[in-house]
Coordinates of N, CA and C and ligand atoms in Angstrom, one line a residue:
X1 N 46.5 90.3 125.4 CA 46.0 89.1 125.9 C 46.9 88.5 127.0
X2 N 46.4 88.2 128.4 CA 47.0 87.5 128.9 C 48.0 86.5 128.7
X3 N 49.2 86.4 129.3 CA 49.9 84.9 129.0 C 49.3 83.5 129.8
X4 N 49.5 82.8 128.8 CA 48.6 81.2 129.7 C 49.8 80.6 130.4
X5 N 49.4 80.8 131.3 CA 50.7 80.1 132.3 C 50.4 78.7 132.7
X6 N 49.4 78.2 132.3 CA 49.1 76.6 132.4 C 49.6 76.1 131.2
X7 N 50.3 76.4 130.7 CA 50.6 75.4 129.3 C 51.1 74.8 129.4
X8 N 50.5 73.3 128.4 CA 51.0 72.3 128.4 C 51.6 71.7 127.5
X9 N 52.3 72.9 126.8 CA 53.5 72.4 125.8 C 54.3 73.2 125.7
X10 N 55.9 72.9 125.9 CA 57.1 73.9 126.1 C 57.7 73.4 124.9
X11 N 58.5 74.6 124.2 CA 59.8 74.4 124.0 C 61.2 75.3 124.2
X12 N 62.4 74.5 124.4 CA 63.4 75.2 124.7 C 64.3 74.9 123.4
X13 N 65.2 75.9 123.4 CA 66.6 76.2 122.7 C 67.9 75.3 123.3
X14 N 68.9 75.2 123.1 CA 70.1 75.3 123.3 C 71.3 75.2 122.7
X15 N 72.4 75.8 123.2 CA 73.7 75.7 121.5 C 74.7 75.7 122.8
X16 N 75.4 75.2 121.7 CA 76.8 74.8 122.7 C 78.3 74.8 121.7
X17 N 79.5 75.1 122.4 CA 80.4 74.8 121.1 C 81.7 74.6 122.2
X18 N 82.6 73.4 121.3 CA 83.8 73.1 121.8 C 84.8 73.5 121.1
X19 N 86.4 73.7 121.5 CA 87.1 73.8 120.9 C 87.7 72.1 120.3
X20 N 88.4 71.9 119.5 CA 88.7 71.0 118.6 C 90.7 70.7 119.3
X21 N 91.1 69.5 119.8 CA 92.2 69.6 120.2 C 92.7 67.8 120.4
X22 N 94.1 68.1 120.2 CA 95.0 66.6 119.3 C 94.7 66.0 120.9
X23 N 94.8 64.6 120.9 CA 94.8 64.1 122.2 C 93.9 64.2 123.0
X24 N 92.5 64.6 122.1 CA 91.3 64.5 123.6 C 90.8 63.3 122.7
X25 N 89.6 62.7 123.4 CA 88.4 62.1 123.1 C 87.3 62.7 122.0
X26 N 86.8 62.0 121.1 CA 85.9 62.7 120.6 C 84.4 61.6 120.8
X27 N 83.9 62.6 121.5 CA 82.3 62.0 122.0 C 81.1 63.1 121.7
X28 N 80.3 62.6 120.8 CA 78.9 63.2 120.6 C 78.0 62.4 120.7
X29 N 76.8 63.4 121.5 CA 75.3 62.3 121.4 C 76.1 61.0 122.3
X30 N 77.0 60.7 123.1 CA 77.2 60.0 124.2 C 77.8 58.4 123.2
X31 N 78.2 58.9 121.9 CA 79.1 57.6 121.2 C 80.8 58.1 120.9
X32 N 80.9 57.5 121.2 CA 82.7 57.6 120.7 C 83.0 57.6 119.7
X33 N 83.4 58.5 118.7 CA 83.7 58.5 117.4 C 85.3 58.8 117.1
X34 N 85.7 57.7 116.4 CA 87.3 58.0 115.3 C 87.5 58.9 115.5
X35 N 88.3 59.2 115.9 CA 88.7 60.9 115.6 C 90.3 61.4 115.3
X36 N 91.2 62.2 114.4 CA 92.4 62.5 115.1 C 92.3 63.6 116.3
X37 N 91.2 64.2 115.7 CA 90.9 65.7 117.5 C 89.8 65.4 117.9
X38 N 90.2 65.5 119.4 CA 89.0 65.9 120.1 C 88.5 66.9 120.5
X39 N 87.3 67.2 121.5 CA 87.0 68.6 122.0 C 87.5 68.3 123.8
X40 N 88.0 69.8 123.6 CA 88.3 70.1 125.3 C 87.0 70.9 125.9
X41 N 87.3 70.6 127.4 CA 86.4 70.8 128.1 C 86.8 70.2 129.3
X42 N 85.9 70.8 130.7 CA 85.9 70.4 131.9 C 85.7 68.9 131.8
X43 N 84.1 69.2 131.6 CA 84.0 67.3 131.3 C 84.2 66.5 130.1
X44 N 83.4 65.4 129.8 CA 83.9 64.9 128.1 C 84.0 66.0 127.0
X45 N 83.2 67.2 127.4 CA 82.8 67.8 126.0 C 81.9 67.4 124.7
X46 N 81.1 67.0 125.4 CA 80.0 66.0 124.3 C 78.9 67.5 124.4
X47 N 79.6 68.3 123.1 CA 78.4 69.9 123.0 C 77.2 68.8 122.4
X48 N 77.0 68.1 121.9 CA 75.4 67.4 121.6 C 74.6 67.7 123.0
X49 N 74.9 66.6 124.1 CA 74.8 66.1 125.2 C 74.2 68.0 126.2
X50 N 75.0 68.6 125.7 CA 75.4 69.5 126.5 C 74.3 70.9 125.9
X51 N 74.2 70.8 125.0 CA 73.4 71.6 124.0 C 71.6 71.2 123.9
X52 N 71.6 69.7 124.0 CA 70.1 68.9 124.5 C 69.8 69.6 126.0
X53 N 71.2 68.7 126.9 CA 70.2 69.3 128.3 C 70.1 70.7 128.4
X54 N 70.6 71.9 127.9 CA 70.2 73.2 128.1 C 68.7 73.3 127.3
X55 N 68.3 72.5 125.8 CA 67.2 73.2 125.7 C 66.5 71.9 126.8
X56 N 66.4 71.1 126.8 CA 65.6 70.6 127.8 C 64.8 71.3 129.1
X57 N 66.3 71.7 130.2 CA 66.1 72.5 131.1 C 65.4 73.9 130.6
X58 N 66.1 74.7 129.8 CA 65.1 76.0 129.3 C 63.8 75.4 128.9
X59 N 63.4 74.6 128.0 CA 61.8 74.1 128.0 C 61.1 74.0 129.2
X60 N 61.8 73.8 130.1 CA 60.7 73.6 131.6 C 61.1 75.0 132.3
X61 N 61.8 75.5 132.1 CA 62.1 77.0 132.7 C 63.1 76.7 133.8
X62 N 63.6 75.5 134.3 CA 64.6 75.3 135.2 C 65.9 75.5 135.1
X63 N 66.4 76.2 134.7 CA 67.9 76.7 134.7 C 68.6 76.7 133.4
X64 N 70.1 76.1 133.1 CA 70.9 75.7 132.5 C 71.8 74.7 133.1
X65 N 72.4 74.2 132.2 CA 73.7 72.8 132.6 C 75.0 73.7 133.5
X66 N 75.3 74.9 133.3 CA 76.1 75.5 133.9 C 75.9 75.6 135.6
X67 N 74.8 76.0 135.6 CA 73.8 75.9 137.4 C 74.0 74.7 137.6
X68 N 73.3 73.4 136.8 CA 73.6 72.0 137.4 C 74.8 71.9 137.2
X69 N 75.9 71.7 136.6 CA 76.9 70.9 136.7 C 77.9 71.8 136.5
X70 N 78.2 73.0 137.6 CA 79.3 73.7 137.4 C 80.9 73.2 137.1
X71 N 81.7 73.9 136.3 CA 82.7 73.9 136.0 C 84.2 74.2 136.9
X72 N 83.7 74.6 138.1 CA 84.4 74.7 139.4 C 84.3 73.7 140.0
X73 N 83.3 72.7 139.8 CA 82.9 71.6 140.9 C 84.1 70.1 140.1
X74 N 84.7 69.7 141.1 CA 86.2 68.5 140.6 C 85.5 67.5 140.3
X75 N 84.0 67.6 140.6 CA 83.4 66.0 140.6 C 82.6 65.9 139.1
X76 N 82.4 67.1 138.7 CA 82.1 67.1 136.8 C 83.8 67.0 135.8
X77 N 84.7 67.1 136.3 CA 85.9 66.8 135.5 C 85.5 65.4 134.5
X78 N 85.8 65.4 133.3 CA 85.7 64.7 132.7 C 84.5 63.9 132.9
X79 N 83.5 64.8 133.1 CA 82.1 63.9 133.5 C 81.3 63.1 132.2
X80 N 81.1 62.0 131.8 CA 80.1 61.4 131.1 C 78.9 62.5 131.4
X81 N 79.1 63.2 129.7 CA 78.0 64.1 129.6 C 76.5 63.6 129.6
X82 N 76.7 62.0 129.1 CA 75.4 61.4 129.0 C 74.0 61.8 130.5
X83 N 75.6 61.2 131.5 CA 74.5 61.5 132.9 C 74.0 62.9 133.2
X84 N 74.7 63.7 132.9 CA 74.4 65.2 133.0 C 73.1 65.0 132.4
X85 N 72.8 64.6 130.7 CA 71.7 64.6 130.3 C 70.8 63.9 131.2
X86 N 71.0 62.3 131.7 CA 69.6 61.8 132.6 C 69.2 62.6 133.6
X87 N 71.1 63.1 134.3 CA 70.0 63.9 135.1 C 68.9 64.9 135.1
X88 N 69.2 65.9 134.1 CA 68.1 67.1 133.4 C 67.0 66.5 133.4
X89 N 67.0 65.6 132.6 CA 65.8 64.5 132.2 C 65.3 64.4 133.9
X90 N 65.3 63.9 134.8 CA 64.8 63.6 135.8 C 64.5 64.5 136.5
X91 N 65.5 65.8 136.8 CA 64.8 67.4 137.2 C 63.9 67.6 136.6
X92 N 63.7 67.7 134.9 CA 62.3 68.0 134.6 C 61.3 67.1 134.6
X93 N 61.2 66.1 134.8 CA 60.4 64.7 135.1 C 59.8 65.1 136.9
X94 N 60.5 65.3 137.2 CA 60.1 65.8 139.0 C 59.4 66.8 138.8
X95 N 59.8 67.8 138.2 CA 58.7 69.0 138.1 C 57.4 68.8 137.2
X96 N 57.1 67.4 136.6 CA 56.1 67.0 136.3 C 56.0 67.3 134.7
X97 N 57.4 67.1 134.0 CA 57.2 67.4 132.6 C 57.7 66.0 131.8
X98 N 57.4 65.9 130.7 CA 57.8 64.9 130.1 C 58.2 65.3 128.8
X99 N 59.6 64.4 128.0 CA 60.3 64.9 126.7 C 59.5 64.3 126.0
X100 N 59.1 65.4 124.9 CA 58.3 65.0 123.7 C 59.2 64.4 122.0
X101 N 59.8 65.2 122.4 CA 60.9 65.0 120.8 C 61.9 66.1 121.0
X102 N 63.1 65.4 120.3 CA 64.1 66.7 120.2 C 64.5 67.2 118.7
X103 N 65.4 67.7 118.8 CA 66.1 67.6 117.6 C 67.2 68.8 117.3
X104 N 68.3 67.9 116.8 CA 69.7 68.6 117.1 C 70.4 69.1 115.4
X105 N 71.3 70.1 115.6 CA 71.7 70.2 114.1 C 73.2 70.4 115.1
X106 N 74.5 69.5 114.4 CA 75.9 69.6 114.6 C 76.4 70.1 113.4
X107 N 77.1 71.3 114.1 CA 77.7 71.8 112.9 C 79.5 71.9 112.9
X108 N 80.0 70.8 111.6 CA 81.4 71.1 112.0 C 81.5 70.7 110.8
X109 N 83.0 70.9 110.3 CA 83.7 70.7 108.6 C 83.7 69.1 109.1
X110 N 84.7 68.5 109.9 CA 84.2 67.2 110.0 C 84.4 67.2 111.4
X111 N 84.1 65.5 112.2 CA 83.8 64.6 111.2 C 82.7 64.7 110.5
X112 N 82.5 63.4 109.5 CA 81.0 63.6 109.0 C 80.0 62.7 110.0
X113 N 78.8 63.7 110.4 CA 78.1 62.4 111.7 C 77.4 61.0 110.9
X114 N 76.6 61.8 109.1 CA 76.3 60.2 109.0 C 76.7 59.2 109.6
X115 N 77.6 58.4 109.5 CA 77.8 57.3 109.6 C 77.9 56.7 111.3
X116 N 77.7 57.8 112.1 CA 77.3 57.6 113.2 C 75.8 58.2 113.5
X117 N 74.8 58.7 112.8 CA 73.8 59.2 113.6 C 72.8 58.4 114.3
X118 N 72.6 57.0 113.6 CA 71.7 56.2 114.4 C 72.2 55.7 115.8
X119 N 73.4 55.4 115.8 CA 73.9 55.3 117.3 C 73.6 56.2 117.9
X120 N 74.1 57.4 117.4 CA 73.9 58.7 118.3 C 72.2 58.6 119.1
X121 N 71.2 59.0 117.6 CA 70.0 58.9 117.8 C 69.5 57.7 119.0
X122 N 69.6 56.4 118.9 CA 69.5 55.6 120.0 C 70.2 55.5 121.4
X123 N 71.5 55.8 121.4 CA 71.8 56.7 122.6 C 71.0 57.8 123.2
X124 N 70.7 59.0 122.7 CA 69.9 60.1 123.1 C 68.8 59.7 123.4
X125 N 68.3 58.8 122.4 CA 67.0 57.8 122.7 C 66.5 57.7 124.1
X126 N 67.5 56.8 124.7 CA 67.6 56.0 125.7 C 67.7 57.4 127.2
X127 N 68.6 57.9 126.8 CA 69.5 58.5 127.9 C 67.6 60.0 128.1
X128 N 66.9 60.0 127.5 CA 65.9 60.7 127.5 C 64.3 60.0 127.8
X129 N 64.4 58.8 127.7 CA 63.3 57.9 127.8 C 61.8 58.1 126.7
X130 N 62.7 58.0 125.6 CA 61.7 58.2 124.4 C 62.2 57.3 123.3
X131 N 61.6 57.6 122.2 CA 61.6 56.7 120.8 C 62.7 57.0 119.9
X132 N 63.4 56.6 119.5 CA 64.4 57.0 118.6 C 64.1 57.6 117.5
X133 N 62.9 57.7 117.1 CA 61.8 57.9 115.7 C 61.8 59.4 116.3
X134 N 61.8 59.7 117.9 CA 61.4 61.1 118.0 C 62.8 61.8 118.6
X135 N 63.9 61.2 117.8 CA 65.1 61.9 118.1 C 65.8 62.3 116.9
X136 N 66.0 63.1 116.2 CA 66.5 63.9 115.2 C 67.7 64.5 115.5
X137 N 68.8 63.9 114.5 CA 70.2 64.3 114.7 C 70.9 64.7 113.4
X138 N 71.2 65.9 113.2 CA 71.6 66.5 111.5 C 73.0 66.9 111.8
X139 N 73.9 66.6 111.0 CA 75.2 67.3 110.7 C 75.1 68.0 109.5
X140 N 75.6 69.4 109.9 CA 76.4 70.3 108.5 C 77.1 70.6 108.9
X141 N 77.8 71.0 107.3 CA 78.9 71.6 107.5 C 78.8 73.3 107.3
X142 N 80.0 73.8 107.7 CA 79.7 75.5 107.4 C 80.5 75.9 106.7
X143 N 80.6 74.8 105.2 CA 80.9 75.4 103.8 C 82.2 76.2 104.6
X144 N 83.0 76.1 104.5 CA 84.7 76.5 105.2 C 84.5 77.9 106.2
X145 N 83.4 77.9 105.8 CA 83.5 79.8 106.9 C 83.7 80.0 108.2
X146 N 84.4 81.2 108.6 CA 84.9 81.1 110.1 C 85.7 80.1 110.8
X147 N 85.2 80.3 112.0 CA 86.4 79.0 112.8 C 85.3 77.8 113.1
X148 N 85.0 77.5 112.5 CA 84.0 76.2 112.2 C 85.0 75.7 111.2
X149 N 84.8 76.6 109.8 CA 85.1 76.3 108.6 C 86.7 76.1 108.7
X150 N 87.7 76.7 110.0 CA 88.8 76.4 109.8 C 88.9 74.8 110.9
X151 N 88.2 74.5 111.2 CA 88.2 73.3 111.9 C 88.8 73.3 113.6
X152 N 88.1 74.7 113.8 CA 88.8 75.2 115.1 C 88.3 74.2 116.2
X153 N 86.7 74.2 116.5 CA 85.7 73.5 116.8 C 84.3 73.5 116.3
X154 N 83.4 72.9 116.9 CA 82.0 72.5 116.7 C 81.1 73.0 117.2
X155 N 80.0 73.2 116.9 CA 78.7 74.3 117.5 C 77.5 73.1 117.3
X156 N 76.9 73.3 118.4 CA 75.4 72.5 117.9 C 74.2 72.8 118.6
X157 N 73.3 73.0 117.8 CA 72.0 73.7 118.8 C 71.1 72.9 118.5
X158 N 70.2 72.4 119.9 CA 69.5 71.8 119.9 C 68.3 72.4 120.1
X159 N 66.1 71.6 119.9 CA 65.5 72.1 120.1 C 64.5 70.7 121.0
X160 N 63.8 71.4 122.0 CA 63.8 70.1 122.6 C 62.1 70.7 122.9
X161 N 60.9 69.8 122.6 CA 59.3 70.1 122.8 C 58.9 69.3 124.3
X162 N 58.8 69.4 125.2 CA 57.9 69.1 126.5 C 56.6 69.4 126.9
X163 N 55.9 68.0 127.1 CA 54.5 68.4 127.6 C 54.5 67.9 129.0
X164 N 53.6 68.9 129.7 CA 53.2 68.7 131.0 C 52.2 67.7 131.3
X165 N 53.3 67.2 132.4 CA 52.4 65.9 133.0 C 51.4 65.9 133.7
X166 N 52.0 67.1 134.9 CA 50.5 67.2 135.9 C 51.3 68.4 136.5
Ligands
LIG1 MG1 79.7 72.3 126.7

């Protein structure tokens, strides 16, 4: 059977992971959370943020976050990952798609995200131009295994649905 190349419903993947380190910032989903470690990285390191805009971008077939916001470029240093997200959000909004719902699973021994997920959720909310009802944010843990379980860093894969606008 032919592929339908007119379709008007995507979805994309994305995963992302940071290392875990004393003296950074810890920022997920574009909130600042307590932390004794943070994650390193070129820019904040918000793997939520970072892990959204890839599946976003893959949902419309437009790239990845590494193409937009290379790691060689001085002007992403320490970049507020949030904008990285609007911006995606607005590449695929130009190519005439619109975010349907996401939904993310963070995986790390801690922190625990409870107690921040509705921030998170309303942040992502906003920074996407959707409902918070259709933003879904899970923490697990990975029961001590590997370098998750040793508290090396954090992994998180996101799944993001887009329908075509025009
Ligand atoms: Mg990253």
């Amino acid at each position: 059977m032919p592929r339908e190349t007119g379709a008007s419903f995507r979805v994309g993947v994305g995963y992302d992971s940071h290392r875990f380190s004393a003296g950074r910032a810890l920022k997920l989903g574009g909130v600042s959370i307590q932390s004794d470690v943070g994650l390193v990285g070129h820019s904040d390191a918000d793997a939520v943020c970072h892990a959204l805009t890839d599946a976003i971008l893959g949902a419309a077939g437009l790239g990845d976050i590494g193409e937009m916001f290379p790691d060689t470029d001085e002007a992403n240093r320490d970049r507020d990952s949030i904008d990285m997200l609007k911006a995606a959000v607005k590449r695929i909004r130009d190519a005439g798609f619109a975010v349907n719902q996401v939904d993310v699973a963070v995986i790390a021994e801690a922190p625990r995200l409870g107690p921040h997920r509705e921030r998170i959720r309303a942040r992502l909310a906003g920074a996407l131009g959707i409902d918070s009802a259709s933003v879904s944010v899970k923490g697990k843990s990975n029961e001590g295994m590997g370098w998750i379980g040793r508290k090396e860093g954090i992994a998180c894969i996101a799944i993001a649905t887009l329908t075509k606008t025009s």
